[in-house]
PDB file of N, CA and C in Angstrom:
ATOM      1  N   MET A   1       0.866  -1.053  -0.021  1.00  0.00           N
ATOM      2  CA  MET A   1      -0.178   0.251  -0.174  1.00  0.00           C
ATOM      3  C   MET A   1       0.740   1.149  -0.250  1.00  0.00           C
ATOM      4  N   TRP A   2       0.414   2.274  -0.486  1.00  0.00           N
ATOM      5  CA  TRP A   2       1.023   3.378  -0.830  1.00  0.00           C
ATOM      6  C   TRP A   2      -0.036   4.611  -0.802  1.00  0.00           C
ATOM      7  N   GLU A   3       0.515   5.723  -0.021  1.00  0.00           N
ATOM      8  CA  GLU A   3       0.135   6.902   0.199  1.00  0.00           C
ATOM      9  C   GLU A   3       0.256   7.880  -0.933  1.00  0.00           C
ATOM     10  N   PHE A   4      -0.803   8.437  -1.417  1.00  0.00           N
ATOM     11  CA  PHE A   4       0.055   9.322  -2.305  1.00  0.00           C
ATOM     12  C   PHE A   4      -1.150  11.076  -1.708  1.00  0.00           C
ATOM     13  N   ARG A   5      -0.674  12.157  -2.110  1.00  0.00           N
ATOM     14  CA  ARG A   5      -1.059  13.209  -1.639  1.00  0.00           C
ATOM     15  C   ARG A   5      -1.596  13.916  -2.855  1.00  0.00           C
ATOM     16  N   THR A   6      -2.588  14.993  -2.571  1.00  0.00           N
ATOM     17  CA  THR A   6      -3.077  16.113  -3.614  1.00  0.00           C
ATOM     18  C   THR A   6      -2.674  17.195  -3.536  1.00  0.00           C
ATOM     19  N   LYS A   7      -2.277  17.910  -4.136  1.00  0.00           N
ATOM     20  CA  LYS A   7      -1.670  19.782  -4.329  1.00  0.00           C
ATOM     21  C   LYS A   7      -3.297  20.507  -4.547  1.00  0.00           C
ATOM     22  N   PHE A   8      -3.105  21.566  -4.089  1.00  0.00           N
ATOM     23  CA  PHE A   8      -3.460  22.793  -4.561  1.00  0.00           C
ATOM     24  C   PHE A   8      -2.946  23.754  -4.849  1.00  0.00           C
ATOM     25  N   ALA A   9      -3.053  24.047  -6.465  1.00  0.00           N
ATOM     26  CA  ALA A   9      -2.421  25.655  -6.943  1.00  0.00           C
ATOM     27  C   ALA A   9      -0.613  25.200  -6.427  1.00  0.00           C
ATOM     28  N   GLY A  10       0.151  23.864  -6.327  1.00  0.00           N
ATOM     29  CA  GLY A  10       0.751  23.495  -6.375  1.00  0.00           C
ATOM     30  C   GLY A  10       1.205  23.514  -5.018  1.00  0.00           C
ATOM     31  N   LEU A  11       0.594  23.711  -4.260  1.00  0.00           N
ATOM     32  CA  LEU A  11       1.152  23.589  -2.398  1.00  0.00           C
ATOM     33  C   LEU A  11       0.155  22.301  -1.613  1.00  0.00           C
ATOM     34  N   GLN A  12       0.911  21.819  -0.949  1.00  0.00           N
ATOM     35  CA  GLN A  12       0.239  20.697   0.005  1.00  0.00           C
ATOM     36  C   GLN A  12      -0.407  21.454   1.165  1.00  0.00           C
ATOM     37  N   ILE A  13      -1.553  21.482   1.382  1.00  0.00           N
ATOM     38  CA  ILE A  13      -2.273  22.133   2.547  1.00  0.00           C
ATOM     39  C   ILE A  13      -2.820  21.006   3.492  1.00  0.00           C
ATOM     40  N   ILE A  14      -3.097  21.828   4.732  1.00  0.00           N
ATOM     41  CA  ILE A  14      -3.262  21.077   5.890  1.00  0.00           C
ATOM     42  C   ILE A  14      -4.994  20.945   6.107  1.00  0.00           C
ATOM     43  N   PRO A  15      -5.885  20.733   6.174  1.00  0.00           N
ATOM     44  CA  PRO A  15      -5.658  18.958   6.466  1.00  0.00           C
ATOM     45  C   PRO A  15      -5.430  18.660   4.633  1.00  0.00           C
ATOM     46  N   ILE A  16      -4.867  17.481   4.707  1.00  0.00           N
ATOM     47  CA  ILE A  16      -4.211  17.004   3.460  1.00  0.00           C
ATOM     48  C   ILE A  16      -4.987  16.009   3.094  1.00  0.00           C
ATOM     49  N   ALA A  17      -5.894  15.774   1.519  1.00  0.00           N
ATOM     50  CA  ALA A  17      -6.070  14.851   1.303  1.00  0.00           C
ATOM     51  C   ALA A  17      -5.560  13.721   0.840  1.00  0.00           C
ATOM     52  N   ILE A  18      -5.763  12.437   1.096  1.00  0.00           N
ATOM     53  CA  ILE A  18      -4.428  11.308   1.250  1.00  0.00           C
ATOM     54  C   ILE A  18      -5.203  10.417   0.334  1.00  0.00           C
ATOM     55  N   GLY A  19      -5.024   9.650  -0.699  1.00  0.00           N
ATOM     56  CA  GLY A  19      -5.370   8.472  -1.645  1.00  0.00           C
ATOM     57  C   GLY A  19      -4.657   7.657  -1.227  1.00  0.00           C
ATOM     58  N   ILE A  20      -4.994   6.326  -0.754  1.00  0.00           N
ATOM     59  CA  ILE A  20      -4.574   4.846  -0.706  1.00  0.00           C
ATOM     60  C   ILE A  20      -4.310   4.138  -2.114  1.00  0.00           C
ATOM     61  N   ALA A  21      -3.420   3.249  -2.561  1.00  0.00           N
ATOM     62  CA  ALA A  21      -3.345   2.542  -3.941  1.00  0.00           C
ATOM     63  C   ALA A  21      -2.086   1.744  -3.493  1.00  0.00           C
ATOM     64  N   PHE A  22      -2.434   0.702  -4.333  1.00  0.00           N
ATOM     65  CA  PHE A  22      -1.463  -0.818  -4.434  1.00  0.00           C
ATOM     66  C   PHE A  22      -0.977  -0.593  -6.130  1.00  0.00           C
ATOM     67  N   TRP A  23      -0.310  -1.607  -6.280  1.00  0.00           N
ATOM     68  CA  TRP A  23       0.086  -1.767  -7.734  1.00  0.00           C
ATOM     69  C   TRP A  23      -0.377  -3.422  -8.086  1.00  0.00           C
ATOM     70  N   ASP A  24      -0.945  -3.803  -8.942  1.00  0.00           N
ATOM     71  CA  ASP A  24      -1.285  -4.805  -9.617  1.00  0.00           C
ATOM     72  C   ASP A  24      -0.264  -5.212 -10.422  1.00  0.00           C
ATOM     73  N   LYS A  25       0.606  -6.527 -10.525  1.00  0.00           N
ATOM     74  CA  LYS A  25       1.285  -6.860 -11.217  1.00  0.00           C
ATOM     75  C   LYS A  25       1.106  -8.080 -11.556  1.00  0.00           C
ATOM     76  N   THR A  26      -0.092  -9.001 -11.743  1.00  0.00           N
ATOM     77  CA  THR A  26      -0.427  -9.926 -11.899  1.00  0.00           C
ATOM     78  C   THR A  26      -0.116 -10.228 -13.213  1.00  0.00           C
ATOM     79  N   ASP A  27      -0.567  -9.317 -14.125  1.00  0.00           N
ATOM     80  CA  ASP A  27      -0.562  -9.570 -15.823  1.00  0.00           C
ATOM     81  C   ASP A  27       1.095  -8.871 -15.719  1.00  0.00           C
ATOM     82  N   ASN A  28       2.103 -10.021 -16.773  1.00  0.00           N
ATOM     83  CA  ASN A  28       3.277  -9.978 -16.882  1.00  0.00           C
ATOM     84  C   ASN A  28       3.567  -8.675 -17.741  1.00  0.00           C
ATOM     85  N   LYS A  29       2.252  -8.104 -18.387  1.00  0.00           N
ATOM     86  CA  LYS A  29       2.773  -7.041 -19.660  1.00  0.00           C
ATOM     87  C   LYS A  29       2.722  -5.785 -19.056  1.00  0.00           C
ATOM     88  N   GLU A  30       1.537  -5.451 -18.012  1.00  0.00           N
ATOM     89  CA  GLU A  30       1.358  -4.562 -17.830  1.00  0.00           C
ATOM     90  C   GLU A  30       1.359  -4.414 -15.933  1.00  0.00           C
ATOM     91  N   THR A  31       1.395  -3.345 -15.577  1.00  0.00           N
ATOM     92  CA  THR A  31       1.228  -2.859 -13.773  1.00  0.00           C
ATOM     93  C   THR A  31       0.244  -1.912 -14.359  1.00  0.00           C
ATOM     94  N   LEU A  32      -0.898  -1.948 -13.076  1.00  0.00           N
ATOM     95  CA  LEU A  32      -1.998  -1.291 -12.928  1.00  0.00           C
ATOM     96  C   LEU A  32      -1.666  -0.649 -11.477  1.00  0.00           C
ATOM     97  N   VAL A  33      -2.189   0.692 -11.156  1.00  0.00           N
ATOM     98  CA  VAL A  33      -1.940   0.713  -9.966  1.00  0.00           C
ATOM     99  C   VAL A  33      -3.644   1.510  -9.740  1.00  0.00           C
ATOM    100  N   ILE A  34      -3.977   0.658  -8.525  1.00  0.00           N
ATOM    101  CA  ILE A  34      -5.034   0.750  -8.023  1.00  0.00           C
ATOM    102  C   ILE A  34      -5.474   1.751  -6.888  1.00  0.00           C
ATOM    103  N   ALA A  35      -5.994   2.628  -6.707  1.00  0.00           N
ATOM    104  CA  ALA A  35      -6.368   3.668  -5.892  1.00  0.00           C
ATOM    105  C   ALA A  35      -7.661   3.026  -5.085  1.00  0.00           C
ATOM    106  N   THR A  36      -7.464   3.019  -3.962  1.00  0.00           N
ATOM    107  CA  THR A  36      -8.706   2.393  -3.465  1.00  0.00           C
ATOM    108  C   THR A  36      -9.750   3.397  -2.853  1.00  0.00           C
ATOM    109  N   HIS A  37      -9.289   4.269  -2.229  1.00  0.00           N
ATOM    110  CA  HIS A  37      -9.547   5.441  -1.701  1.00  0.00           C
ATOM    111  C   HIS A  37      -9.302   6.488  -1.284  1.00  0.00           C
ATOM    112  N   GLY A  38      -9.781   7.440  -0.984  1.00  0.00           N
ATOM    113  CA  GLY A  38      -9.325   8.687  -0.317  1.00  0.00           C
ATOM    114  C   GLY A  38      -9.766   8.937   0.907  1.00  0.00           C
ATOM    115  N   PHE A  39      -9.112  10.214   1.758  1.00  0.00           N
ATOM    116  CA  PHE A  39     -10.062  10.602   3.260  1.00  0.00           C
ATOM    117  C   PHE A  39      -8.757  11.971   3.474  1.00  0.00           C
ATOM    118  N   ILE A  40      -9.258  12.595   4.639  1.00  0.00           N
ATOM    119  CA  ILE A  40      -8.540  13.761   4.860  1.00  0.00           C
ATOM    120  C   ILE A  40      -7.726  13.485   6.000  1.00  0.00           C
ATOM    121  N   LYS A  41      -6.386  13.732   5.910  1.00  0.00           N
ATOM    122  CA  LYS A  41      -5.410  13.618   6.916  1.00  0.00           C
ATOM    123  C   LYS A  41      -5.565  14.359   7.672  1.00  0.00           C
ATOM    124  N   LYS A  42      -5.570  14.287   8.780  1.00  0.00           N
ATOM    125  CA  LYS A  42      -5.859  14.796  10.459  1.00  0.00           C
ATOM    126  C   LYS A  42      -4.713  15.203  11.097  1.00  0.00           C
ATOM    127  N   VAL A  43      -4.238  13.856  11.119  1.00  0.00           N
ATOM    128  CA  VAL A  43      -2.607  13.549  11.716  1.00  0.00           C
ATOM    129  C   VAL A  43      -1.542  13.236  11.194  1.00  0.00           C
ATOM    130  N   ASP A  44      -0.353  13.067  11.753  1.00  0.00           N
ATOM    131  CA  ASP A  44       0.790  12.784  11.074  1.00  0.00           C
ATOM    132  C   ASP A  44       0.621  11.583  10.358  1.00  0.00           C
ATOM    133  N   LYS A  45       0.225  10.430  11.445  1.00  0.00           N
ATOM    134  CA  LYS A  45      -0.002   8.852  11.145  1.00  0.00           C
ATOM    135  C   LYS A  45      -1.393   8.971  10.256  1.00  0.00           C
ATOM    136  N   VAL A  46      -1.175   7.517   9.595  1.00  0.00           N
ATOM    137  CA  VAL A  46      -2.372   7.057   8.435  1.00  0.00           C
ATOM    138  C   VAL A  46      -2.891   6.509   9.446  1.00  0.00           C
ATOM    139  N   PRO A  47      -4.457   6.907   9.883  1.00  0.00           N
ATOM    140  CA  PRO A  47      -5.249   5.779  10.954  1.00  0.00           C
ATOM    141  C   PRO A  47      -5.343   4.555  10.239  1.00  0.00           C
ATOM    142  N   ALA A  48      -5.142   3.830  11.307  1.00  0.00           N
ATOM    143  CA  ALA A  48      -5.352   2.077  11.052  1.00  0.00           C
ATOM    144  C   ALA A  48      -6.853   1.955  10.446  1.00  0.00           C
ATOM    145  N   LYS A  49      -7.856   2.172  10.719  1.00  0.00           N
ATOM    146  CA  LYS A  49      -8.940   1.800  10.218  1.00  0.00           C
ATOM    147  C   LYS A  49      -8.923   2.304   8.397  1.00  0.00           C
ATOM    148  N   GLU A  50      -8.295   3.211   8.186  1.00  0.00           N
ATOM    149  CA  GLU A  50      -8.062   3.171   6.511  1.00  0.00           C
ATOM    150  C   GLU A  50      -6.944   2.280   6.246  1.00  0.00           C
ATOM    151  N   ILE A  51      -5.929   2.129   6.664  1.00  0.00           N
ATOM    152  CA  ILE A  51      -5.035   1.132   6.534  1.00  0.00           C
ATOM    153  C   ILE A  51      -5.677  -0.149   6.262  1.00  0.00           C
ATOM    154  N   ASP A  52      -6.952  -0.436   7.092  1.00  0.00           N
ATOM    155  CA  ASP A  52      -7.511  -1.422   7.105  1.00  0.00           C
ATOM    156  C   ASP A  52      -8.451  -1.645   5.962  1.00  0.00           C
ATOM    157  N   ARG A  53      -8.969  -0.692   5.977  1.00  0.00           N
ATOM    158  CA  ARG A  53      -9.700  -0.690   4.237  1.00  0.00           C
ATOM    159  C   ARG A  53      -9.408  -0.767   2.968  1.00  0.00           C
ATOM    160  N   ALA A  54      -8.467  -0.198   2.978  1.00  0.00           N
ATOM    161  CA  ALA A  54      -7.570  -0.392   1.884  1.00  0.00           C
ATOM    162  C   ALA A  54      -6.880  -2.082   1.750  1.00  0.00           C
ATOM    163  N   VAL A  55      -6.581  -2.558   2.754  1.00  0.00           N
ATOM    164  CA  VAL A  55      -6.423  -4.093   2.464  1.00  0.00           C
ATOM    165  C   VAL A  55      -7.640  -4.659   2.342  1.00  0.00           C
ATOM    166  N   ARG A  56      -8.476  -4.402   2.964  1.00  0.00           N
ATOM    167  CA  ARG A  56      -9.379  -5.363   2.634  1.00  0.00           C
ATOM    168  C   ARG A  56     -10.143  -5.371   0.709  1.00  0.00           C
ATOM    169  N   LEU A  57     -10.360  -3.629   0.499  1.00  0.00           N
ATOM    170  CA  LEU A  57     -10.523  -3.514  -0.867  1.00  0.00           C
ATOM    171  C   LEU A  57      -9.636  -3.865  -1.697  1.00  0.00           C
ATOM    172  N   ARG A  58      -8.277  -4.263  -1.489  1.00  0.00           N
ATOM    173  CA  ARG A  58      -7.007  -5.050  -2.090  1.00  0.00           C
ATOM    174  C   ARG A  58      -7.464  -6.652  -2.470  1.00  0.00           C
ATOM    175  N   ASP A  59      -7.685  -6.664  -1.107  1.00  0.00           N
ATOM    176  CA  ASP A  59      -8.005  -8.244  -1.069  1.00  0.00           C
ATOM    177  C   ASP A  59      -9.441  -8.867  -1.904  1.00  0.00           C
ATOM    178  N   LYS A  60     -10.528  -7.827  -2.274  1.00  0.00           N
ATOM    179  CA  LYS A  60     -11.466  -8.286  -2.743  1.00  0.00           C
ATOM    180  C   LYS A  60     -10.953  -7.897  -4.073  1.00  0.00           C
ATOM    181  N   TYR A  61     -10.590  -6.805  -4.503  1.00  0.00           N
ATOM    182  CA  TYR A  61     -10.207  -6.610  -5.912  1.00  0.00           C
ATOM    183  C   TYR A  61      -9.469  -8.202  -6.514  1.00  0.00           C
ATOM    184  N   LEU A  62      -8.796  -8.585  -5.343  1.00  0.00           N
ATOM    185  CA  LEU A  62      -7.412  -9.296  -6.175  1.00  0.00           C
ATOM    186  C   LEU A  62      -8.577 -10.772  -5.877  1.00  0.00           C
ATOM    187  N   ASN A  63      -9.423 -11.223  -5.021  1.00  0.00           N
ATOM    188  CA  ASN A  63     -10.005 -12.456  -5.515  1.00  0.00           C
ATOM    189  C   ASN A  63     -11.056 -12.459  -6.546  1.00  0.00           C
ATOM    190  N   ASN A  64     -12.101 -10.748  -6.759  1.00  0.00           N
ATOM    191  CA  ASN A  64     -12.713 -11.273  -7.716  1.00  0.00           C
ATOM    192  C   ASN A  64     -11.597 -11.537  -9.254  1.00  0.00           C
ATOM    193  N   LYS A  65     -10.538 -10.816  -9.388  1.00  0.00           N
ATOM    194  CA  LYS A  65      -9.914 -10.978 -10.563  1.00  0.00           C
ATOM    195  C   LYS A  65      -9.304 -12.314 -10.863  1.00  0.00           C
ATOM    196  N   GLN A  66      -9.018 -13.111  -9.540  1.00  0.00           N
ATOM    197  CA  GLN A  66      -9.011 -14.538  -9.514  1.00  0.00           C
ATOM    198  C   GLN A  66      -9.867 -15.342 -10.360  1.00  0.00           C
ATOM    199  N   LYS A  67     -11.131 -14.920  -9.892  1.00  0.00           N
ATOM    200  CA  LYS A  67     -12.487 -15.494 -10.357  1.00  0.00           C
ATOM    201  C   LYS A  67     -12.536 -15.394 -11.800  1.00  0.00           C
ATOM    202  N   LYS A  68     -12.157 -14.619 -12.528  1.00  0.00           N
ATOM    203  CA  LYS A  68     -12.323 -14.202 -13.739  1.00  0.00           C
ATOM    204  C   LYS A  68     -11.925 -15.510 -14.282  1.00  0.00           C
TER     205      LYS A  68
END
């Protein structure tokens, strides 16, 4: 999981809008970057519930992909 930040007018502002993403490298030809969700970060550390949500979404994505 990776965190990415948004900028407005070239500046990162507080509170910071954060997105969480992961890389899908299951296809040897291409790599997809999947953004799971975004939230407003109000503290320095990413809240555990946001990380848990991203992990659940990643697992759901990968499970659905395997079923196809």
